[in-house]
Amino acid sequence: MKEPIYEYDPAELLTDAESIAIFMADAFESGDASFIAQALSVVARAKGMTAIAKEAGVTRAHLYQLKNGNPTLKTMIGVMRAVGLDMTAKQHSEAAHG
């Protein structure tokens, strides 16, 4: 008997500010720009694409392009703020540099 395959949408689990912040922090830890943009796209879907697009000053179509992984910095900052997050910088630890 085959095991059933269940659909999984991480956006369904992003129900509060803390889960969204942790999700995006994990994405930023990857250091992969495409992965970060895709994660931000998931967060935007969780919060509602229309509302986030309006607050970020971009079109819904533009938001859907986030998952392609190459948004402008202006778009990233706008969407991050619209979902209730800020982008900050921190110094790398020595362990991270090998």
PDB file of N, CA and C in Angstrom, residues 92-98:
ATOM      1  N   HIS A  92      29.490  39.043  11.241  1.00  0.00           N
ATOM      2  CA  HIS A  92      29.632  37.588  11.186  1.00  0.00           C
ATOM      3  C   HIS A  92      30.444  37.123  12.380  1.00  0.00           C
ATOM      4  N   SER A  93      30.122  35.956  12.893  1.00  0.00           N
ATOM      5  CA  SER A  93      30.937  35.366  13.952  1.00  0.00           C
ATOM      6  C   SER A  93      32.153  34.709  13.308  1.00  0.00           C
ATOM      7  N   GLU A  94      33.212  34.505  14.078  1.00  0.00           N
ATOM      8  CA  GLU A  94      34.416  33.853  13.555  1.00  0.00           C
ATOM      9  C   GLU A  94      34.101  32.439  13.093  1.00  0.00           C
ATOM     10  N   ALA A  95      33.204  31.755  13.785  1.00  0.00           N
ATOM     11  CA  ALA A  95      32.845  30.385  13.419  1.00  0.00           C
ATOM     12  C   ALA A  95      32.215  30.332  12.032  1.00  0.00           C
ATOM     13  N   ALA A  96      31.496  31.370  11.664  1.00  0.00           N
ATOM     14  CA  ALA A  96      30.838  31.398  10.359  1.00  0.00           C
ATOM     15  C   ALA A  96      31.847  31.533   9.225  1.00  0.00           C
ATOM     16  N   HIS A  97      33.013  32.112   9.521  1.00  0.00           N
ATOM     17  CA  HIS A  97      34.026  32.312   8.483  1.00  0.00           C
ATOM     18  C   HIS A  97      34.984  31.136   8.358  1.00  0.00           C
ATOM     19  N   GLY A  98      34.836  30.154   9.220  1.00  0.00           N
ATOM     20  CA  GLY A  98      35.617  28.942   9.062  1.00  0.00           C
ATOM     21  C   GLY A  98      36.897  28.964   9.777  1.00  0.00           C
TER      22      GLY A  98
END
